[in-house]
Coordinates of C-alpha atoms and ligand atoms in Angstrom, one line a residue:
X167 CA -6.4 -30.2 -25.4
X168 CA -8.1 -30.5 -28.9
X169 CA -6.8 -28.5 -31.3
X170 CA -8.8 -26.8 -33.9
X171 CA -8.2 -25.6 -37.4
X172 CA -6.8 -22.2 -38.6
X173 CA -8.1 -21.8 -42.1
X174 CA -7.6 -19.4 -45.2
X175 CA -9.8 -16.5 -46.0
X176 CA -10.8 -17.0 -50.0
X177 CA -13.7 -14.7 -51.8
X178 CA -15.2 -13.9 -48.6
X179 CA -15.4 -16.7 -46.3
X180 CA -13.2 -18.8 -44.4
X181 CA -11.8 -21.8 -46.7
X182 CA -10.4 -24.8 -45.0
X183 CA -7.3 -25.9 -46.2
X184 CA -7.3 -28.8 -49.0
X185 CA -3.8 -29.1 -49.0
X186 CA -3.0 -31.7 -46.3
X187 CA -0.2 -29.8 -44.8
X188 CA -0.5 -28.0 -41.6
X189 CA 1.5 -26.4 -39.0
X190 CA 1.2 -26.0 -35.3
X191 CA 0.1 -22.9 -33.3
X192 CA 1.0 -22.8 -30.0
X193 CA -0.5 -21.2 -26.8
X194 CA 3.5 -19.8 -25.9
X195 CA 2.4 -19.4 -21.9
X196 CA 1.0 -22.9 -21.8
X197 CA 3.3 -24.5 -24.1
X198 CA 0.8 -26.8 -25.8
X199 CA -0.2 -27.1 -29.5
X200 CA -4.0 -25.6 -29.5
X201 CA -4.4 -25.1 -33.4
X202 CA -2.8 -26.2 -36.9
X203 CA -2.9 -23.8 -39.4
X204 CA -3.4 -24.5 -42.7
X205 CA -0.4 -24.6 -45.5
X206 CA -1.8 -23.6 -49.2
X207 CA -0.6 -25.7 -52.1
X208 CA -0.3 -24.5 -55.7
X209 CA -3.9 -25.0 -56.3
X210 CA -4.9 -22.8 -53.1
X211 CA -2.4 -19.8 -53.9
X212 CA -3.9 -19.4 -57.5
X213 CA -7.9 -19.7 -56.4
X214 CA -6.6 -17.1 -53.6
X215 CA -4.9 -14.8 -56.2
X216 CA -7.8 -15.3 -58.8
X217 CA -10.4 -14.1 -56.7
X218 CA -8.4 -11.2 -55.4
X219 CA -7.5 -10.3 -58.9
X220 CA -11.2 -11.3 -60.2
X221 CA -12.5 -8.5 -57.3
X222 CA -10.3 -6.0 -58.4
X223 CA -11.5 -3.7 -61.1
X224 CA -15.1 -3.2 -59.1
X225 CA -13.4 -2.1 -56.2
X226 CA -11.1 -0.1 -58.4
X227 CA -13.7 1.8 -59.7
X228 CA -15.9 2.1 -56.6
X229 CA -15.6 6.1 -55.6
X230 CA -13.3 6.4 -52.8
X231 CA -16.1 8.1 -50.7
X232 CA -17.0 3.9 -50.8
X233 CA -13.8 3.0 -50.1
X234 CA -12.6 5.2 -47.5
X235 CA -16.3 4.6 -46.0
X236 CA -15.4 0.8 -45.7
X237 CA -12.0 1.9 -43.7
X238 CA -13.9 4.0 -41.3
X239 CA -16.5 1.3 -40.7
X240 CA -13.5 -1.2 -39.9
X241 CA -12.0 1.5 -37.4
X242 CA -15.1 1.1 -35.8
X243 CA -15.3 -2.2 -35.6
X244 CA -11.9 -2.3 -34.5
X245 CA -12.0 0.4 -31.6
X246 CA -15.0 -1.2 -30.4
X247 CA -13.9 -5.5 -30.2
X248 CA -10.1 -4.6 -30.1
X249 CA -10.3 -6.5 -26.8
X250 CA -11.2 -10.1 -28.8
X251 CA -8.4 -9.7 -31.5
X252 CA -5.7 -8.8 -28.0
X253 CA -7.2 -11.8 -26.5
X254 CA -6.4 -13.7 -29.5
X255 CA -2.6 -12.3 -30.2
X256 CA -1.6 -12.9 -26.7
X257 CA -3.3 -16.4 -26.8
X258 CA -0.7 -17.4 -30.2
X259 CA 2.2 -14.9 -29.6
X260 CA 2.3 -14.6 -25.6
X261 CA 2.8 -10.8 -25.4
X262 CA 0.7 -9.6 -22.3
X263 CA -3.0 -8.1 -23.3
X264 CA -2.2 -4.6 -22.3
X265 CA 0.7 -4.8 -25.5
X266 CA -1.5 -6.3 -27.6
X267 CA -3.5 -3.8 -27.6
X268 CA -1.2 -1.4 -27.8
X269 CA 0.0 -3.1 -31.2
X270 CA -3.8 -2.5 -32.4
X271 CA -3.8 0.7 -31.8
X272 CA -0.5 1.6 -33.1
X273 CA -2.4 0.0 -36.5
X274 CA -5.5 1.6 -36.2
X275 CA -3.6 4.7 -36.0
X276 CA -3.1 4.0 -40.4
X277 CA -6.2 2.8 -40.7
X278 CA -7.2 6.6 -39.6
X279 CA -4.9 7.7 -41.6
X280 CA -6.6 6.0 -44.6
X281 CA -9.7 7.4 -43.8
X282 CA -8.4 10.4 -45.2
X283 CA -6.4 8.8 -48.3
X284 CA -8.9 11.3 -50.4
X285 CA -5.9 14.3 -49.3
X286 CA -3.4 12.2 -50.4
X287 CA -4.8 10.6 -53.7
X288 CA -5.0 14.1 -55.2
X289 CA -3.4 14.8 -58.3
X290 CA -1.4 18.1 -59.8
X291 CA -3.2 20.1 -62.4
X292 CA -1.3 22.6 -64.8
X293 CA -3.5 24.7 -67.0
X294 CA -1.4 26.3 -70.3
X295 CA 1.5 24.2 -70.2
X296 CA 1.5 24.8 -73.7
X297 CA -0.8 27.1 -75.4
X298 CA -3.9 25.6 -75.4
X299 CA -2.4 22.0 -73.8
X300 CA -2.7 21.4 -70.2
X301 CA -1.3 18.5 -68.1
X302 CA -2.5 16.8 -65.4
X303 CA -1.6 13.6 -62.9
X304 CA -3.8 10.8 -61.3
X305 CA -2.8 8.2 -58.7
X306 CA -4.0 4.4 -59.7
X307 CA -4.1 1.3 -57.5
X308 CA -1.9 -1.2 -59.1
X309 CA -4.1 -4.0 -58.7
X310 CA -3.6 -7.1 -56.7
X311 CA -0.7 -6.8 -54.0
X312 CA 0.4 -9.2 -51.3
X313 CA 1.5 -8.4 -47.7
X314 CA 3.5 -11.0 -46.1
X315 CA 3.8 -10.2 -42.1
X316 CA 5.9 -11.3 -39.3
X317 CA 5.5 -13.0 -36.3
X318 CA 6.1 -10.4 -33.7
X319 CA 3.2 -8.1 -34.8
X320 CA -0.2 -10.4 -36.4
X321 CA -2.0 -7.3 -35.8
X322 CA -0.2 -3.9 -36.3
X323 CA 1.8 -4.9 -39.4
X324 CA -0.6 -6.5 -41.2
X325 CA -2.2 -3.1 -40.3
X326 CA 0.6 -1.0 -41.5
X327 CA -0.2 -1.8 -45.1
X328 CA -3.6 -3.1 -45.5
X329 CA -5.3 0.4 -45.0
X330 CA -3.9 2.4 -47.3
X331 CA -3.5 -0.3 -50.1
X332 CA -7.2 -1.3 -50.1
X333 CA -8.1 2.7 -49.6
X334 CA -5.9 3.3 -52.6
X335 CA -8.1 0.6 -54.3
X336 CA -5.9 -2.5 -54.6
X337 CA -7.0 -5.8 -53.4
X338 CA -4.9 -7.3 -51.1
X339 CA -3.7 -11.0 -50.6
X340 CA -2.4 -11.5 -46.7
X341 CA 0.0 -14.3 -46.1
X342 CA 0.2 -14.3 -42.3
X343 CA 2.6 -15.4 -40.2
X344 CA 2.2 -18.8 -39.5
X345 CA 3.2 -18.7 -36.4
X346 CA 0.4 -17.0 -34.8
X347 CA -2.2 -16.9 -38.2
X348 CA -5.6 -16.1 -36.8
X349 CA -5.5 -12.2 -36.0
X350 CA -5.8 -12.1 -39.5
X351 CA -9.0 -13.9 -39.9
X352 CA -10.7 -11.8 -37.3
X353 CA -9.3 -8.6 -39.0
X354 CA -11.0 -10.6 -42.3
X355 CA -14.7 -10.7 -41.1
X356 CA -14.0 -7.1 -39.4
X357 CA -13.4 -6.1 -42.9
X358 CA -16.3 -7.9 -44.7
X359 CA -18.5 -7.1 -42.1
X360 CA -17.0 -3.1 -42.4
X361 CA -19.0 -3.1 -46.1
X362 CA -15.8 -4.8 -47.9
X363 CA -16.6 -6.7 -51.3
X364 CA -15.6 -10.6 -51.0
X365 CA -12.1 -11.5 -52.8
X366 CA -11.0 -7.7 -52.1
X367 CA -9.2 -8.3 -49.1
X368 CA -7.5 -12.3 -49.2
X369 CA -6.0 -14.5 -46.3
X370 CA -3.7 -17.2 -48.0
X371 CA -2.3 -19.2 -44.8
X372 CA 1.2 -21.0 -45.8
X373 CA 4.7 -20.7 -45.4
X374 CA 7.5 -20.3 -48.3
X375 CA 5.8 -22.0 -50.8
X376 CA 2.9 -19.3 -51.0
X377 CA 5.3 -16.7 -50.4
X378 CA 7.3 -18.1 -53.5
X379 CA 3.7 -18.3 -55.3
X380 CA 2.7 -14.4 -54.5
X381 CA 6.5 -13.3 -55.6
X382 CA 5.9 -15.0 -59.0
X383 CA 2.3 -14.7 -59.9
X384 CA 2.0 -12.2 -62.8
X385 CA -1.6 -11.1 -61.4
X386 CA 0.7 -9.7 -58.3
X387 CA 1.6 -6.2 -59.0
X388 CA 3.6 -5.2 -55.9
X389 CA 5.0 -6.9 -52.7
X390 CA 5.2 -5.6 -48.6
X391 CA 7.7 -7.9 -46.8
X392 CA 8.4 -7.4 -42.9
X393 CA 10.5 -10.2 -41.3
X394 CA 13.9 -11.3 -40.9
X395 CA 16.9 -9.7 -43.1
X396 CA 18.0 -13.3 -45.3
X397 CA 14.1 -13.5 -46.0
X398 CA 13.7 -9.9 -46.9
X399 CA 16.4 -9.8 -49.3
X400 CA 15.3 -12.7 -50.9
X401 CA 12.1 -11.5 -51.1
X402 CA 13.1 -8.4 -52.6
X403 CA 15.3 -10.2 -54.9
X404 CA 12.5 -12.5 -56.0
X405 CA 9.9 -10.2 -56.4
X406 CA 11.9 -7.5 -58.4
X407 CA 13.6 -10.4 -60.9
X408 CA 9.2 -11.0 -61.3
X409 CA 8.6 -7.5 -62.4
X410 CA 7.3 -6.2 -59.2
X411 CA 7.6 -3.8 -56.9
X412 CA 9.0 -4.7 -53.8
X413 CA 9.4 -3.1 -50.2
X414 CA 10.8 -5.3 -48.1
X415 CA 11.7 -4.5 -44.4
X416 CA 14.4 -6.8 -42.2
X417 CA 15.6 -7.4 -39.1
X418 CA 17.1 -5.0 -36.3
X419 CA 19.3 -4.7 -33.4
X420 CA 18.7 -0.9 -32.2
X421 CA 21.6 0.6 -29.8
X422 CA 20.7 3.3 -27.3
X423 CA 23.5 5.9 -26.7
X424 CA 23.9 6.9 -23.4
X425 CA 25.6 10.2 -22.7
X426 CA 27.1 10.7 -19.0
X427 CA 25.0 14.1 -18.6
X428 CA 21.5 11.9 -19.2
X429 CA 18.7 12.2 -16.8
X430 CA 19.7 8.2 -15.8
X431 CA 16.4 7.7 -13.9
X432 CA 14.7 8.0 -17.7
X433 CA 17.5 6.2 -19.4
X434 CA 17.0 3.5 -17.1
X435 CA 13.0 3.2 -17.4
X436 CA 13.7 3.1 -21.0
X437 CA 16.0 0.8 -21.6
X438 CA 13.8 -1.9 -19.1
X439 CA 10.6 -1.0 -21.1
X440 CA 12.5 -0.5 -24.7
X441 CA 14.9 -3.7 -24.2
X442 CA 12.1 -6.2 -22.2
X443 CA 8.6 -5.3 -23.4
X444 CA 7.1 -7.6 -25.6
X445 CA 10.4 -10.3 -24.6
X446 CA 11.9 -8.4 -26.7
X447 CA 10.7 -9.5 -29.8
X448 CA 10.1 -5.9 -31.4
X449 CA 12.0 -4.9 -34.4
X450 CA 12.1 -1.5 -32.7
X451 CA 13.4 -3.1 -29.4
X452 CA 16.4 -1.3 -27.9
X453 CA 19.1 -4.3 -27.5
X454 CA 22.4 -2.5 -26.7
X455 CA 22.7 0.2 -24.3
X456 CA 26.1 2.4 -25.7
X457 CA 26.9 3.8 -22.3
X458 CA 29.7 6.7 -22.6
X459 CA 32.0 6.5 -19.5
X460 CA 31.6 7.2 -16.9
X461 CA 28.0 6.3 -16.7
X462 CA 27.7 2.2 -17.3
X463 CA 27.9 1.2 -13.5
X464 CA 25.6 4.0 -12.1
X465 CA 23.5 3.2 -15.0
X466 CA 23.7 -0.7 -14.9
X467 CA 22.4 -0.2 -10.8
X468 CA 19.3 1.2 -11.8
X469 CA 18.9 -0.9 -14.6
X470 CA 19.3 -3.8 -12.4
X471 CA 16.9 -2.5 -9.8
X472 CA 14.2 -2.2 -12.3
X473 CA 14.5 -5.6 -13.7
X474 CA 13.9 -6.9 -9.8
X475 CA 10.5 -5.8 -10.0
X476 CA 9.0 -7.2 -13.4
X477 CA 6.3 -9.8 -13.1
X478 CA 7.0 -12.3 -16.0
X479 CA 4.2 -14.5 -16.4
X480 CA 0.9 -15.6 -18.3
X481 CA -0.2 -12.8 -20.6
X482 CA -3.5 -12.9 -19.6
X483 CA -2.7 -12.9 -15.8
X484 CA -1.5 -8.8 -14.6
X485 CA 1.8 -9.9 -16.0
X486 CA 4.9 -7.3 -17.6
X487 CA 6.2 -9.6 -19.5
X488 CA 5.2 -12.8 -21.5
X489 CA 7.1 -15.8 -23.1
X490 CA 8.7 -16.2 -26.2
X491 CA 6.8 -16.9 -29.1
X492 CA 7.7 -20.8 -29.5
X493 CA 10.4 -23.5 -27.6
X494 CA 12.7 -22.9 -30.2
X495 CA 13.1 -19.5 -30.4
X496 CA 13.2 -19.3 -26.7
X497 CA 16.2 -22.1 -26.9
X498 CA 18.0 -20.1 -29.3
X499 CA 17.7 -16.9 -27.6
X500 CA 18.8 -18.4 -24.4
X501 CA 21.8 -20.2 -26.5
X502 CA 23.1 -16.2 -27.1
X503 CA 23.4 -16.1 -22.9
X504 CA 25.5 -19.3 -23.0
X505 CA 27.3 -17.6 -25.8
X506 CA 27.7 -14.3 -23.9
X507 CA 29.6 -16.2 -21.5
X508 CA 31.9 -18.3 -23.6
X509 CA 33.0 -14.6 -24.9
X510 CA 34.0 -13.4 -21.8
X511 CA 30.5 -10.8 -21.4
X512 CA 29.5 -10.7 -17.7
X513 CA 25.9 -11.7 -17.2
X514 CA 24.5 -9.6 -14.8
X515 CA 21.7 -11.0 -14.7
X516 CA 20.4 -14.3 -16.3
X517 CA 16.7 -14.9 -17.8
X518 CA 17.6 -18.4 -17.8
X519 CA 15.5 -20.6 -14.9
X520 CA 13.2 -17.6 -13.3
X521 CA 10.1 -18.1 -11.3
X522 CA 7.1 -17.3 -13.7
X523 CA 3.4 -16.5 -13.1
X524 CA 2.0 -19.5 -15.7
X525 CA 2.2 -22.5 -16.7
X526 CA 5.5 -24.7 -16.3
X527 CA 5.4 -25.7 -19.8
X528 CA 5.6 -22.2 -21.0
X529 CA 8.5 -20.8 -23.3
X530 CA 10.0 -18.6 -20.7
X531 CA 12.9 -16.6 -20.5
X532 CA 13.2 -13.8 -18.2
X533 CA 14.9 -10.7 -18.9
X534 CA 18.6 -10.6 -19.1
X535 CA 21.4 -8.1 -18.7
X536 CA 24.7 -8.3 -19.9
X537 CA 27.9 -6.0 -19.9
X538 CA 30.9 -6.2 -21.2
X539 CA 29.8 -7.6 -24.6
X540 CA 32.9 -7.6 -26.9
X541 CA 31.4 -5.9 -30.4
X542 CA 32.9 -9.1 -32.3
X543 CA 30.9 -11.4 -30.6
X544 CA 27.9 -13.2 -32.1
X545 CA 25.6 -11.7 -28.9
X546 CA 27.0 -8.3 -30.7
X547 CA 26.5 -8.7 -34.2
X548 CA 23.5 -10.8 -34.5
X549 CA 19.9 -9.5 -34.4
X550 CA 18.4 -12.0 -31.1
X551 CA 15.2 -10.8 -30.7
X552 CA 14.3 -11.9 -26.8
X553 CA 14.6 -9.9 -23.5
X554 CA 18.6 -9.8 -23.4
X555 CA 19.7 -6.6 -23.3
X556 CA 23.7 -5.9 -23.9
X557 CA 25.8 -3.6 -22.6
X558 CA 29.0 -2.2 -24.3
X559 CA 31.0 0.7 -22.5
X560 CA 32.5 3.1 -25.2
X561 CA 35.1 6.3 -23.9
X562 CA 33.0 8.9 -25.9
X563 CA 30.1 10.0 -28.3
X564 CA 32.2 9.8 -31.3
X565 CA 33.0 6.1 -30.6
X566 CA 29.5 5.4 -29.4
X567 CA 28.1 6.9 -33.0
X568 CA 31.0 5.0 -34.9
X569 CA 30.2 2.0 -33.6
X570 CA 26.5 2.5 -34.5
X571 CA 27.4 3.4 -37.4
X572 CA 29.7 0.3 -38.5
X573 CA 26.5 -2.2 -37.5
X574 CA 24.9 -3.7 -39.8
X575 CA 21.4 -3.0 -39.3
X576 CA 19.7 0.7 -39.4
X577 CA 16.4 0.2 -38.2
X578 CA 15.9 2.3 -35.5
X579 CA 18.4 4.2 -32.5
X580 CA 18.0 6.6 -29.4
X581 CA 20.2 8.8 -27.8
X582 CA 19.9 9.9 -24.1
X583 CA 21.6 13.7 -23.2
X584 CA 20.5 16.7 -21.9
X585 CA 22.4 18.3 -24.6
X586 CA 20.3 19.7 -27.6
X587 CA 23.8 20.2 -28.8
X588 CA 24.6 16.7 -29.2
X589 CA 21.2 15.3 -29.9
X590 CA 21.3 17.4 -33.1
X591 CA 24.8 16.7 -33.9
X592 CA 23.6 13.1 -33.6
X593 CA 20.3 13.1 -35.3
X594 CA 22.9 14.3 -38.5
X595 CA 25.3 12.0 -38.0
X596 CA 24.0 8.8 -37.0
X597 CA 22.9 6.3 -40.3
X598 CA 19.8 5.1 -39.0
X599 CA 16.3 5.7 -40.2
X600 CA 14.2 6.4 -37.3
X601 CA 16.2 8.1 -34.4
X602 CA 14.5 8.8 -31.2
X603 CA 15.9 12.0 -28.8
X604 CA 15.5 10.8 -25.4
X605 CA 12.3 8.0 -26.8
X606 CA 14.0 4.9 -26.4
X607 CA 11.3 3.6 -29.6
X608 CA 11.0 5.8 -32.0
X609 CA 8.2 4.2 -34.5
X610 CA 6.7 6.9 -36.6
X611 CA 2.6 8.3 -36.4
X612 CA 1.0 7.2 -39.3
X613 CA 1.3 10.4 -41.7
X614 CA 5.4 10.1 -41.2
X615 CA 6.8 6.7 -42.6
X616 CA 8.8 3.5 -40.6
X617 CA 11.7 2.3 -42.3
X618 CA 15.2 1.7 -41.6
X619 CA 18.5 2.1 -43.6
X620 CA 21.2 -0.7 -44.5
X621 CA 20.0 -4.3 -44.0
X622 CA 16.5 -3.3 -42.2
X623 CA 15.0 -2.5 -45.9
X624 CA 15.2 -3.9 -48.9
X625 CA 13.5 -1.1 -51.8
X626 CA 13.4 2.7 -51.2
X627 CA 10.0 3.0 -50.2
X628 CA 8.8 2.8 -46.3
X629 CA 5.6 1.7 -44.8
X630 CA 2.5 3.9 -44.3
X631 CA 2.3 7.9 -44.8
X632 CA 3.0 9.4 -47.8
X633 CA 5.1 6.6 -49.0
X634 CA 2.6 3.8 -48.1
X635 CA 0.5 5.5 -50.4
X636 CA 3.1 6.1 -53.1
X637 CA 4.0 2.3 -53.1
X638 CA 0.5 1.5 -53.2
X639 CA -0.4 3.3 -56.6
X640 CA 1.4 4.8 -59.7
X641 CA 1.0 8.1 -61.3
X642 CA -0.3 8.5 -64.7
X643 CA 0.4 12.0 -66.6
X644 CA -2.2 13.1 -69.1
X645 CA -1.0 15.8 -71.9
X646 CA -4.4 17.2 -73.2
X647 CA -5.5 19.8 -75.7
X648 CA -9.1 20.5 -76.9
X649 CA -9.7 21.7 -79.9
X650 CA -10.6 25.5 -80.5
X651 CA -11.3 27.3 -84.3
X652 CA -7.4 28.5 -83.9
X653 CA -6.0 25.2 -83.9
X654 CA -4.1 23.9 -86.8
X655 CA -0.9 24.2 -88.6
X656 CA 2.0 21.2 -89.1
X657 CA 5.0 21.3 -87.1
X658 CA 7.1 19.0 -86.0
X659 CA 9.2 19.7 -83.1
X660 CA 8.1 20.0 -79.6
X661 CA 5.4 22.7 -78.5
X662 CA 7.6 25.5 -77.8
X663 CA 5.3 27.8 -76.5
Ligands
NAD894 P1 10.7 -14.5 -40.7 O1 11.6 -13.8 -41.7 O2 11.0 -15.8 -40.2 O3 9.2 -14.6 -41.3 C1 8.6 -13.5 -42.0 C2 7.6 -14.0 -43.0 O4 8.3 -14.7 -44.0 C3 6.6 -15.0 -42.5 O5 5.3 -14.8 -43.1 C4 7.1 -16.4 -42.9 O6 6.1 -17.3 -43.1 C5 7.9 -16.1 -44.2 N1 9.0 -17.0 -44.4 C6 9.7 -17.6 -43.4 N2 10.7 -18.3 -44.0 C7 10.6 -18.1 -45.3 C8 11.3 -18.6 -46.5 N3 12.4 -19.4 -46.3 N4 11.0 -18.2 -47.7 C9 9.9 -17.3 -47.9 N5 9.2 -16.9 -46.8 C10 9.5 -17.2 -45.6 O7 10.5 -13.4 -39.5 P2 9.7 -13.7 -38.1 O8 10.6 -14.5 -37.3 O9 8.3 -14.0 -38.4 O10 9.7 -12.2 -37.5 C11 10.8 -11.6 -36.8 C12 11.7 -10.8 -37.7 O11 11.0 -9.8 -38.4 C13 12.8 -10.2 -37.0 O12 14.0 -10.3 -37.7 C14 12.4 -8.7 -36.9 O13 13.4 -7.8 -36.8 C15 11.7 -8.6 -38.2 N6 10.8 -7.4 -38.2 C16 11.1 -6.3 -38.8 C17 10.3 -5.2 -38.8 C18 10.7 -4.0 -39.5 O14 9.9 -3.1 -39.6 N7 11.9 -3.8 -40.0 C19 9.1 -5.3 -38.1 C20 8.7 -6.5 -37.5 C21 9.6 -7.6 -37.5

C-alpha cells in the first residue's frame, strides 16, 4: 500500500512539510502504515504562529454577527459531511463509524453552543457608581492560542475548544495528535470554506518539539492541553513559567460504584458499553467496577454474558468494537493482563487471542474482565486505557467512596443505586469532577463544563461553557465620567460618593 502525505494547514491552505521528519499513521484494523505525517521544525512553528498572529486583529475586530456566522456555517458543513470526517477517524484511530460519529456530534454540540457566544460575551454595566462615573466590563479575545489534542478524540476535542475560542475572536493554532492528524485538516477546509479568513484557524502537524514551540512563543497568549497526566503537567508547567494561561486536562481511570440494591441489568449494560466502547480508549471510560457485597458475582454473570455477544472487528464492517489505536499501545495494554495475573487478579475473561471481524494484522485486543484486582497493583493504580475492565469487591459504600477517593485521578465516576438517599450523599462526598447517577459516562452538554479534579487537570479552568469562554478572553473594566457644567473641584482621595 502507498502511503500518502499528511501535511500542515498554514494561512489557508494545506502546506507540505519542509522539515524532513515524518511519522507514521496507521490504518489500526489493517495494521499497515497508509500515511506519514508531517513533523514541523523551528522554521515551520514560527511561519505557523506568524500567520495566526498576523490574522488576528482583522478577525478581532470583525463583529461577532461575522464571527458567530462563520460557526454556524461550519455546523452546517459539519452536520451535513460528518459521514467523511467518521470515515476518516475510524480509518487512523479504529473506533467503529457509528462512535465516530458520535464523537462529532458530541463536538458539534459546542460548536452550537458558540453560535450563541453573543449571550455569553456580554458585559456588566453600572450607571452612577459614583456621581456622575459609571463602570462598565468587556470580554477580549486574547489573541493567538494553541490547542494541542489527543489521540483518542481527533474530532470532538479539537472541537471542545476551537468553537468558542475563534467565536470569542482568537486565532487558533491546532497541533494534532500525531497519531491520527488528518481530522484536523478536513475540520480546516470545513472552516475556510464555512467563510473563515486564512491564518485564523492554523494546523501545525508535530510532536514535542512544536508543542515546546507553542508553550514558548511570546505571540501565544493561552494554551488547551488534553492528553496524558506527565504531559499535561508539563505542559502546564511550561506554559505558565512562559506567561501563559494554561488549561491542561490529564489522564483518567473512572470507578463505577455499585450498590447491592442497583437495577443490575442497567449496571451491567453500562459497565459493557462504559468500560469497552471505543477499546476503551476514552478518558471518560468506566475501568473499575466498585461492587459493594454482596453484588460482584451476580453482577460479574451478567457482565460476562454481555461480553459473549460483542462483535470486535473492522470499524467499518457492523462491528461493536474496534482495535487499539497502534501495536504498541495494544502490547502495552495487553502487558497489564499479564500483570493482572502475576498479582494474583483472576481473569475472567481474557482479550488476548480473540477471533476478530478484520484483518489479521490488526491491533486487536478484545475486551477483558478481571476481578479480584488488589488496589496496590499496577492494573489498579495506573490509568490503561484499552477494553480491560477491573473488578474490586469493597464490604460497603463508605469503603467503595474511600477508595475513590484515595485514587489518584478525578476525572470522572458513577454510582449505581436505587437510593436517592445515597446517590446524593455520594454526589457530596465523592472528589471527582463529573459524577454520573446511574450514567455510567457522565460528559457534560456544552453550556455545563468537562473537567476533572486531582491529576485529570492541570489550571482551574474547564473546557467549553461558561468557562471555555472565560479561558478564551479577559475582562477589561472601564471607569468613565463625562463631563457636565457641575464638574470640578480638587480632591484627592477616592470618590466617596
Ligand atoms: P499524550 O499525552 O501522549 O499526547 C497528547 C498530546 O501531547 C499529543 O498531541 C502529543 O503529540 C503531545 N505529546 C506527546 N508527548 C509529548 C511530549 N513528551 N512533550 C510534549 N508533547 C507531547 O496522550 P494520548 O496518548 O494522545 O491520549 C491519551 C491520553 O489523553 C489519556 O491519558 C487520556 O486519559 C487523556 N485524555 C484526557 C481527556 C480529559 O478530558 N481529561 C480527554 C481525552 C484524553
Amino acid at each position: 500500500m502507498s502511503t500518502s502525505a499528511v501535511p500542515h494547514w498554514i494561512n489557508g491552505h494545506p502546506t507540505p512539510g519542509a522539515s524532513g521528519r515524518t511519522a507514521p499513521v496507521y490504518d489500526p484494523a489493517l495494521g499497515v502504515e497508509t500515511k506519514r505525517v508531517a513533523l514541523a521544525n523551528e522554521a515551520e512553528i514560527e511561519a505557523a504562529i506568524a500567520s495566526a498572529h498576523a490574522a488576528y486583529p482583522e478577525w478581532r475586530d470583525a463583529s461577532l454577527a461575522k464571527r458567530t456566522a462563520v460557526i454556524f456555517n461550519f455546523r452546517e458543513i459539519l452536520n451535513a459531511r460528518k459521514g467523511e470526517l467518521a470515515e476518516i477517524i475510524t480509518s487512523e484511530h479504529g473506533k467503529v463509524v457509528s462512535d465516530a460519529l458520535g464523537e462529532i456530534s458530541r463536538g458539534q454540540e459546542v460548536v452550537e453552543f458558540a453560535c450563541g457566544l453573543n449571550q455569553m460575551l456580554k458585559g456588566d454595566f453600572t450607571e452612577n457608581a459614583s456621581t456622575g462615573v459609571d463602570v462598565y466590563s468587556i470580554r477580549q479575545p486574547l489573541g493567538v492560542v494553541g490547542i494541542i489534542s489527543p489521540f483518542n478524540f481527533p474530532a470532538m476535542v479539537p472541537l471542545w475548544f476551537i468553537p468558542v475560542a475563534l467565536a470569542a475572536g482568537n486565532s487558533v493554532v491546532l497541533k494534532p495528535s500525531e497519531k491520527d492528524p488528518s481530522a484536523a485538516i478536513w475540520m480546516a477546509e470545513a472552516l475556510k470554506e464555512a467563510g473563515l479568513p486564512d491564518g485564523v484557524f492554523t494546523v501545525l502537524q508535530g510532536d514535542k518539539l512544536a508543542v515546546d514551540g507553542l508553550l514558548t512563543h511570546p505571540h501565544v497568549k493561552a494554551i488547551s492541553f488534553v492528553g496524558s497526566t506527565p504531559i499535561a503537567q508539563y505542559v502546564y508547567e511550561t506554559g505558565t513559567k512562559h506567561g501563559k494561561r494554561v488549561q491542561a486536562l490529564g489522564g483518567a481511570k473512572n470507578h463505577m460504584l455499585v450498590l447491592p440494591d442497583a437495577d443490575l441489568d442497567l449496571v451491567a449494560d453500562s459497565a459493557v458499553n462504559a468500560g469497552f466502547g471505543s477499546a476503551g480508549e476514552r478518558c471518560m471510560a468506566i475501568s473499575v467496577v466498585v461492587a459493594v457485597e454482596p453484588v460482584a458475582d451476580a453482577l460479574i454473570a451478567k457482565v460476562v454474558e454481555r461480553m459473549a455477544t460483542l462483535k470486535i472487528g473492522d470499524g467499518r464492517r457492523n462491528c461493536d468494537m474496534g482495535p487499539l489505536v497502534t501495536r504498541e499501545h495494544r502490547d502495552k495494554v495487553a502487558g497489564y493482563i499479564e500483570l493482572a495475573d502475576t498479582d494474583g487478579a483472576t481473569i475472567v475473561v481474557d482479550g488476548r487471542g480473540i477471533n476478530v471481524d478484520g484483518d489479521a494484522n490488526g491491533f486487536w485486543l478484545g475486551p477483558t474482565l478481571i476481578d479480584n484486582v488488589p488496589t496496590t497493583s499496577r492494573v489498579y493504580t495506573e490509568e490503561i486505557f484499552g477494553p480491560v475492565l477491573s473488578v474490586v469487591r469493597v464490604p460497603s459504600y463508605e469503603a467503595g467512596v474511600k477508595l475513590i477517593n484515595d485514587g489518584a485521578f478525578g476525572n470522572g465516576t458513577a454510582i449505581f443505586t436505587n437510593d436517592g438517599g445515597a446517590a446524593r450523599r455520594f454526589q457530596n462526598e465523592i472528589e471527582v469532577g463529573m459524577v454520573g447517577i446511574n450514567v455510567p459516562i457522565p460528559v457534560p452538554v456544552a453550556y455545563y463544563s468537562f473537567g476533572g479534579f486531582k491529576s485529570s487537570i492541570f489550571g482551574d479552568t474547564k473546557a467549553y461553557g461558561a468557562e471555555g469562554v472565560h479561558f478564551f478572553t479577559r475582562s477589561k473594566t472601564m471607569t468613565s465620567r463625562w463631563l457636565d457644567p457641575s464638574h470640578g473641584g480638587i480632591n484627592l482621595g477616592f470618590p466617596q460618593n
